[in-house]
Amino acid sequence: IKTIANFIKKRKDSYDGEKRVELQEHTTMSDMDAVVDAKALIKTAFEWGHPGIAITDHGVVQAFPAANHALNPKDYKDVQEIVKGGKGQSLDVASVVFDIETTGFDKENDKIIEIGAVKVVNGEITDRYSTFINPKVPIPARIEELTHISDEMVMDFPEIDVILPQFLEFCKDCVLVAHNASFDTGFIRNKAEKLGLSFDFTIVDTVGMARILLPELSKYKLNIVAKELGISLENHHRAVDDAGATAEIYVKFLQMLKEQGITTLAGIRENAKLSAD
């Protein structure tokens, strides 16, 4: 018996322009619907020069461990970025910690009904901003039940075209901070673009910070993180209260980072240690 040379020709993506990102791929964890292994899938996409890939198995996340260890984490993007758009700022940079309430989860079609914000300078809370916004549509019953915000509460307030410029002025020269920041900043960015307003901010996500600084927690919802740090959150799902609690969390996180010798926003990702577990 003599071993012959490998005759298999590997497929390649020879396109020299911007590579695609496949946003719906299934692995062997999608029962009866796929035969590709998660590691092989990611390795192939990486070899083809694709910047990322989305695994969307049917209602399960069992492929995550294999996918997470398929490549060096530096090779592929981490969707839980802690700091986006950093510009070399120190941890003491002026920050606006904010939260919004909306009529739904679709940033394109749903409306913002409340903005609550707290300004943090040098680790101290220095200013607050809070307002309702008239969405010009009825607030869905499920949202009213969750937030306790009714049509009557918002109907006398200005619309987004008046409120948003005021809020962005409040945020001027500051870093934006939020818990699960992609949701809140996604709405603000979308509405700003529709109104022709500039939105160029560094964004910090306290969920990502919590994963690094409180690794013993199994969940990182705002109320759970607040309870772990001994911070009061009496009216959860109200923007002004959630923003205040998030600001207190952020201040404590900044102190914890400084105790680790981290002095810049960029240093959070570069130096903060996340356990293997």
PDB file of C-alpha atoms in Angstrom, residues 30-227:
ATOM      1  CA  SER A  30     -29.115  22.542  13.490  1.00  0.00           C
ATOM      2  CA  ASP A  31     -30.660  19.088  13.725  1.00  0.00           C
ATOM      3  CA  MET A  32     -31.403  17.457  10.343  1.00  0.00           C
ATOM      4  CA  ASP A  33     -30.585  20.660   8.491  1.00  0.00           C
ATOM      5  CA  ALA A  34     -26.785  21.035   8.186  1.00  0.00           C
ATOM      6  CA  VAL A  35     -23.661  18.883   8.000  1.00  0.00           C
ATOM      7  CA  VAL A  36     -20.822  21.409   8.373  1.00  0.00           C
ATOM      8  CA  ASP A  37     -18.787  21.596  11.569  1.00  0.00           C
ATOM      9  CA  ALA A  38     -18.551  25.025  13.208  1.00  0.00           C
ATOM     10  CA  LYS A  39     -14.744  24.964  13.274  1.00  0.00           C
ATOM     11  CA  ALA A  40     -14.518  24.014   9.611  1.00  0.00           C
ATOM     12  CA  LEU A  41     -17.042  26.699   8.714  1.00  0.00           C
ATOM     13  CA  ILE A  42     -15.137  29.466  10.484  1.00  0.00           C
ATOM     14  CA  LYS A  43     -11.752  28.278   9.261  1.00  0.00           C
ATOM     15  CA  THR A  44     -12.983  28.303   5.658  1.00  0.00           C
ATOM     16  CA  ALA A  45     -14.490  31.781   5.938  1.00  0.00           C
ATOM     17  CA  PHE A  46     -11.263  33.050   7.482  1.00  0.00           C
ATOM     18  CA  GLU A  47      -9.110  31.460   4.761  1.00  0.00           C
ATOM     19  CA  TRP A  48     -11.334  33.062   2.131  1.00  0.00           C
ATOM     20  CA  GLY A  49     -10.699  36.475   3.661  1.00  0.00           C
ATOM     21  CA  HIS A  50     -14.208  37.057   4.943  1.00  0.00           C
ATOM     22  CA  PRO A  51     -14.235  39.519   7.879  1.00  0.00           C
ATOM     23  CA  GLY A  52     -16.865  37.603   9.858  1.00  0.00           C
ATOM     24  CA  ILE A  53     -19.622  35.032   9.762  1.00  0.00           C
ATOM     25  CA  ALA A  54     -22.933  34.617  11.597  1.00  0.00           C
ATOM     26  CA  ILE A  55     -23.945  31.190  12.894  1.00  0.00           C
ATOM     27  CA  THR A  56     -27.746  31.037  13.234  1.00  0.00           C
ATOM     28  CA  ASP A  57     -28.535  27.492  14.284  1.00  0.00           C
ATOM     29  CA  HIS A  58     -32.191  26.702  14.985  1.00  0.00           C
ATOM     30  CA  GLY A  59     -32.931  28.057  18.447  1.00  0.00           C
ATOM     31  CA  VAL A  60     -29.705  26.787  19.992  1.00  0.00           C
ATOM     32  CA  VAL A  61     -26.232  28.041  20.906  1.00  0.00           C
ATOM     33  CA  GLN A  62     -24.426  24.716  21.206  1.00  0.00           C
ATOM     34  CA  ALA A  63     -22.018  25.683  18.406  1.00  0.00           C
ATOM     35  CA  PHE A  64     -20.665  28.576  20.465  1.00  0.00           C
ATOM     36  CA  PRO A  65     -17.846  26.755  22.334  1.00  0.00           C
ATOM     37  CA  ALA A  66     -16.464  25.239  19.125  1.00  0.00           C
ATOM     38  CA  ALA A  67     -16.818  28.525  17.252  1.00  0.00           C
ATOM     39  CA  ASN A  68     -15.248  30.493  20.083  1.00  0.00           C
ATOM     40  CA  HIS A  69     -12.129  28.306  20.043  1.00  0.00           C
ATOM     41  CA  ALA A  70     -11.879  27.870  16.270  1.00  0.00           C
ATOM     42  CA  LEU A  71      -9.381  30.688  15.816  1.00  0.00           C
ATOM     43  CA  ASN A  72      -7.317  33.139  17.794  1.00  0.00           C
ATOM     44  CA  PRO A  73      -9.892  35.668  19.094  1.00  0.00           C
ATOM     45  CA  LYS A  74      -7.812  38.469  17.612  1.00  0.00           C
ATOM     46  CA  ASP A  75      -8.482  37.086  14.114  1.00  0.00           C
ATOM     47  CA  TYR A  76     -12.219  37.629  14.122  1.00  0.00           C
ATOM     48  CA  LYS A  77     -14.433  40.374  15.427  1.00  0.00           C
ATOM     49  CA  ASP A  78     -15.927  40.169  18.900  1.00  0.00           C
ATOM     50  CA  VAL A  79     -19.547  41.326  18.792  1.00  0.00           C
ATOM     51  CA  GLN A  80     -19.314  42.337  22.448  1.00  0.00           C
ATOM     52  CA  GLU A  81     -16.971  45.253  21.888  1.00  0.00           C
ATOM     53  CA  ILE A  82     -16.534  47.252  25.071  1.00  0.00           C
ATOM     54  CA  VAL A  83     -15.265  50.453  23.437  1.00  0.00           C
ATOM     55  CA  LYS A  84     -16.173  51.543  19.910  1.00  0.00           C
ATOM     56  CA  GLY A  85     -14.656  54.516  18.124  1.00  0.00           C
ATOM     57  CA  GLY A  86     -12.043  55.168  20.794  1.00  0.00           C
ATOM     58  CA  LYS A  87      -9.806  58.198  20.293  1.00  0.00           C
ATOM     59  CA  GLY A  88      -7.166  57.627  22.952  1.00  0.00           C
ATOM     60  CA  GLN A  89      -9.262  59.042  25.803  1.00  0.00           C
ATOM     61  CA  SER A  90      -8.361  58.550  29.449  1.00  0.00           C
ATOM     62  CA  LEU A  91     -10.743  56.840  31.869  1.00  0.00           C
ATOM     63  CA  ASP A  92     -11.521  60.270  33.335  1.00  0.00           C
ATOM     64  CA  VAL A  93     -12.907  61.621  30.049  1.00  0.00           C
ATOM     65  CA  ALA A  94     -16.255  63.368  30.411  1.00  0.00           C
ATOM     66  CA  SER A  95     -18.989  60.795  29.782  1.00  0.00           C
ATOM     67  CA  VAL A  96     -22.747  60.787  29.337  1.00  0.00           C
ATOM     68  CA  VAL A  97     -24.356  57.636  30.691  1.00  0.00           C
ATOM     69  CA  PHE A  98     -27.804  57.328  29.145  1.00  0.00           C
ATOM     70  CA  ASP A  99     -30.796  55.071  28.611  1.00  0.00           C
ATOM     71  CA  ILE A 100     -33.837  55.262  26.355  1.00  0.00           C
ATOM     72  CA  GLU A 101     -37.328  53.808  26.353  1.00  0.00           C
ATOM     73  CA  THR A 102     -38.962  53.049  22.998  1.00  0.00           C
ATOM     74  CA  THR A 103     -42.208  51.818  21.478  1.00  0.00           C
ATOM     75  CA  GLY A 104     -40.447  48.632  20.293  1.00  0.00           C
ATOM     76  CA  PHE A 105     -37.154  47.060  19.245  1.00  0.00           C
ATOM     77  CA  ASP A 106     -37.026  48.185  15.600  1.00  0.00           C
ATOM     78  CA  LYS A 107     -34.779  51.262  15.419  1.00  0.00           C
ATOM     79  CA  GLU A 108     -35.984  51.981  11.881  1.00  0.00           C
ATOM     80  CA  ASN A 109     -39.714  52.128  12.571  1.00  0.00           C
ATOM     81  CA  ASP A 110     -40.219  52.339  16.341  1.00  0.00           C
ATOM     82  CA  LYS A 111     -40.052  55.589  18.300  1.00  0.00           C
ATOM     83  CA  ILE A 112     -38.108  56.871  21.304  1.00  0.00           C
ATOM     84  CA  ILE A 113     -40.456  57.922  24.114  1.00  0.00           C
ATOM     85  CA  GLU A 114     -37.991  58.789  26.894  1.00  0.00           C
ATOM     86  CA  ILE A 115     -34.331  59.727  27.279  1.00  0.00           C
ATOM     87  CA  GLY A 116     -32.566  59.776  30.634  1.00  0.00           C
ATOM     88  CA  ALA A 117     -28.907  60.739  30.968  1.00  0.00           C
ATOM     89  CA  VAL A 118     -26.284  61.446  33.615  1.00  0.00           C
ATOM     90  CA  LYS A 119     -23.004  63.267  32.992  1.00  0.00           C
ATOM     91  CA  VAL A 120     -19.896  61.863  34.684  1.00  0.00           C
ATOM     92  CA  VAL A 121     -16.701  63.938  34.930  1.00  0.00           C
ATOM     93  CA  ASN A 122     -13.561  62.693  36.726  1.00  0.00           C
ATOM     94  CA  GLY A 123     -15.547  59.849  38.252  1.00  0.00           C
ATOM     95  CA  GLU A 124     -18.198  62.170  39.690  1.00  0.00           C
ATOM     96  CA  ILE A 125     -21.840  62.666  38.606  1.00  0.00           C
ATOM     97  CA  THR A 126     -22.110  66.351  37.671  1.00  0.00           C
ATOM     98  CA  ASP A 127     -25.330  66.814  35.665  1.00  0.00           C
ATOM     99  CA  ARG A 128     -28.575  65.095  34.652  1.00  0.00           C
ATOM    100  CA  TYR A 129     -30.910  65.177  31.652  1.00  0.00           C
ATOM    101  CA  SER A 130     -34.392  63.673  31.467  1.00  0.00           C
ATOM    102  CA  THR A 131     -37.323  64.110  29.115  1.00  0.00           C
ATOM    103  CA  PHE A 132     -40.261  62.372  27.515  1.00  0.00           C
ATOM    104  CA  ILE A 133     -40.724  62.514  23.737  1.00  0.00           C
ATOM    105  CA  ASN A 134     -44.046  62.587  21.905  1.00  0.00           C
ATOM    106  CA  PRO A 135     -43.863  59.661  19.457  1.00  0.00           C
ATOM    107  CA  LYS A 136     -47.039  60.761  17.604  1.00  0.00           C
ATOM    108  CA  VAL A 137     -48.215  57.131  17.727  1.00  0.00           C
ATOM    109  CA  PRO A 138     -49.998  55.201  20.496  1.00  0.00           C
ATOM    110  CA  ILE A 139     -47.676  53.489  22.970  1.00  0.00           C
ATOM    111  CA  PRO A 140     -48.255  49.701  22.730  1.00  0.00           C
ATOM    112  CA  ALA A 141     -49.900  48.118  25.774  1.00  0.00           C
ATOM    113  CA  ARG A 142     -46.922  45.810  26.406  1.00  0.00           C
ATOM    114  CA  ILE A 143     -44.559  48.812  26.476  1.00  0.00           C
ATOM    115  CA  GLU A 144     -46.841  50.743  28.816  1.00  0.00           C
ATOM    116  CA  GLU A 145     -47.012  47.705  31.097  1.00  0.00           C
ATOM    117  CA  LEU A 146     -43.204  47.389  31.100  1.00  0.00           C
ATOM    118  CA  THR A 147     -42.266  51.069  31.469  1.00  0.00           C
ATOM    119  CA  HIS A 148     -45.417  52.538  33.055  1.00  0.00           C
ATOM    120  CA  ILE A 149     -45.225  55.318  30.445  1.00  0.00           C
ATOM    121  CA  SER A 150     -48.652  56.181  29.015  1.00  0.00           C
ATOM    122  CA  ASP A 151     -49.836  58.257  26.065  1.00  0.00           C
ATOM    123  CA  GLU A 152     -51.043  60.934  28.488  1.00  0.00           C
ATOM    124  CA  MET A 153     -47.544  61.279  29.980  1.00  0.00           C
ATOM    125  CA  VAL A 154     -45.848  62.016  26.653  1.00  0.00           C
ATOM    126  CA  MET A 155     -48.494  63.872  24.641  1.00  0.00           C
ATOM    127  CA  ASP A 156     -47.528  67.374  25.867  1.00  0.00           C
ATOM    128  CA  PHE A 157     -43.807  66.935  25.141  1.00  0.00           C
ATOM    129  CA  PRO A 158     -41.977  67.922  21.894  1.00  0.00           C
ATOM    130  CA  GLU A 159     -41.242  65.424  19.126  1.00  0.00           C
ATOM    131  CA  ILE A 160     -37.847  63.858  18.402  1.00  0.00           C
ATOM    132  CA  ASP A 161     -36.802  66.626  15.985  1.00  0.00           C
ATOM    133  CA  VAL A 162     -36.814  69.065  18.921  1.00  0.00           C
ATOM    134  CA  ILE A 163     -35.524  66.787  21.678  1.00  0.00           C
ATOM    135  CA  LEU A 164     -32.662  65.023  19.882  1.00  0.00           C
ATOM    136  CA  PRO A 165     -30.630  68.180  19.077  1.00  0.00           C
ATOM    137  CA  GLN A 166     -30.950  69.176  22.747  1.00  0.00           C
ATOM    138  CA  PHE A 167     -29.741  65.764  23.899  1.00  0.00           C
ATOM    139  CA  LEU A 168     -26.799  65.718  21.471  1.00  0.00           C
ATOM    140  CA  GLU A 169     -25.811  69.189  22.723  1.00  0.00           C
ATOM    141  CA  PHE A 170     -25.877  67.796  26.284  1.00  0.00           C
ATOM    142  CA  CYS A 171     -23.531  65.024  25.058  1.00  0.00           C
ATOM    143  CA  LYS A 172     -21.121  67.367  23.261  1.00  0.00           C
ATOM    144  CA  ASP A 173     -17.415  66.481  23.778  1.00  0.00           C
ATOM    145  CA  CYS A 174     -18.393  63.447  25.869  1.00  0.00           C
ATOM    146  CA  VAL A 175     -18.131  59.680  25.532  1.00  0.00           C
ATOM    147  CA  LEU A 176     -21.502  57.884  25.377  1.00  0.00           C
ATOM    148  CA  VAL A 177     -22.016  55.062  27.870  1.00  0.00           C
ATOM    149  CA  ALA A 178     -24.949  52.635  28.041  1.00  0.00           C
ATOM    150  CA  HIS A 179     -25.857  49.162  29.248  1.00  0.00           C
ATOM    151  CA  ASN A 180     -26.124  47.067  26.067  1.00  0.00           C
ATOM    152  CA  ALA A 181     -25.017  50.176  24.212  1.00  0.00           C
ATOM    153  CA  SER A 182     -25.655  48.864  20.695  1.00  0.00           C
ATOM    154  CA  PHE A 183     -29.426  49.073  21.291  1.00  0.00           C
ATOM    155  CA  ASP A 184     -29.554  52.605  22.705  1.00  0.00           C
ATOM    156  CA  THR A 185     -26.930  54.128  20.417  1.00  0.00           C
ATOM    157  CA  GLY A 186     -28.465  52.322  17.433  1.00  0.00           C
ATOM    158  CA  PHE A 187     -31.741  54.164  17.981  1.00  0.00           C
ATOM    159  CA  ILE A 188     -30.048  57.521  18.594  1.00  0.00           C
ATOM    160  CA  ARG A 189     -27.795  57.153  15.538  1.00  0.00           C
ATOM    161  CA  ASN A 190     -30.747  56.176  13.312  1.00  0.00           C
ATOM    162  CA  LYS A 191     -32.876  59.134  14.400  1.00  0.00           C
ATOM    163  CA  ALA A 192     -29.922  61.534  14.129  1.00  0.00           C
ATOM    164  CA  GLU A 193     -29.177  60.434  10.572  1.00  0.00           C
ATOM    165  CA  LYS A 194     -32.823  60.897   9.577  1.00  0.00           C
ATOM    166  CA  LEU A 195     -32.700  64.440  10.956  1.00  0.00           C
ATOM    167  CA  GLY A 196     -29.370  65.208   9.306  1.00  0.00           C
ATOM    168  CA  LEU A 197     -27.575  65.492  12.661  1.00  0.00           C
ATOM    169  CA  SER A 198     -23.954  64.490  13.230  1.00  0.00           C
ATOM    170  CA  PHE A 199     -23.352  61.437  15.404  1.00  0.00           C
ATOM    171  CA  ASP A 200     -19.637  60.887  15.997  1.00  0.00           C
ATOM    172  CA  PHE A 201     -19.125  59.572  19.506  1.00  0.00           C
ATOM    173  CA  THR A 202     -16.927  57.063  21.264  1.00  0.00           C
ATOM    174  CA  ILE A 203     -19.256  54.440  22.752  1.00  0.00           C
ATOM    175  CA  VAL A 204     -18.653  52.380  25.907  1.00  0.00           C
ATOM    176  CA  ASP A 205     -20.780  49.355  26.832  1.00  0.00           C
ATOM    177  CA  THR A 206     -21.111  48.577  30.551  1.00  0.00           C
ATOM    178  CA  VAL A 207     -22.265  45.027  29.716  1.00  0.00           C
ATOM    179  CA  GLY A 208     -18.826  44.330  28.254  1.00  0.00           C
ATOM    180  CA  MET A 209     -17.175  45.937  31.266  1.00  0.00           C
ATOM    181  CA  ALA A 210     -19.294  43.792  33.596  1.00  0.00           C
ATOM    182  CA  ARG A 211     -18.230  40.594  31.809  1.00  0.00           C
ATOM    183  CA  ILE A 212     -14.608  41.425  32.560  1.00  0.00           C
ATOM    184  CA  LEU A 213     -14.943  42.925  36.025  1.00  0.00           C
ATOM    185  CA  LEU A 214     -17.694  40.650  37.397  1.00  0.00           C
ATOM    186  CA  PRO A 215     -16.904  37.266  35.820  1.00  0.00           C
ATOM    187  CA  GLU A 216     -18.682  35.404  38.612  1.00  0.00           C
ATOM    188  CA  LEU A 217     -22.097  36.552  37.352  1.00  0.00           C
ATOM    189  CA  SER A 218     -24.011  34.282  34.990  1.00  0.00           C
ATOM    190  CA  LYS A 219     -26.202  37.077  33.592  1.00  0.00           C
ATOM    191  CA  TYR A 220     -25.465  40.735  33.024  1.00  0.00           C
ATOM    192  CA  LYS A 221     -28.840  42.441  32.977  1.00  0.00           C
ATOM    193  CA  LEU A 222     -28.814  45.910  34.506  1.00  0.00           C
ATOM    194  CA  ASN A 223     -30.781  44.946  37.623  1.00  0.00           C
ATOM    195  CA  ILE A 224     -28.501  41.951  38.270  1.00  0.00           C
ATOM    196  CA  VAL A 225     -25.288  44.005  37.933  1.00  0.00           C
ATOM    197  CA  ALA A 226     -26.763  46.786  40.086  1.00  0.00           C
ATOM    198  CA  LYS A 227     -27.689  44.314  42.825  1.00  0.00           C
TER     199      LYS A 227
END
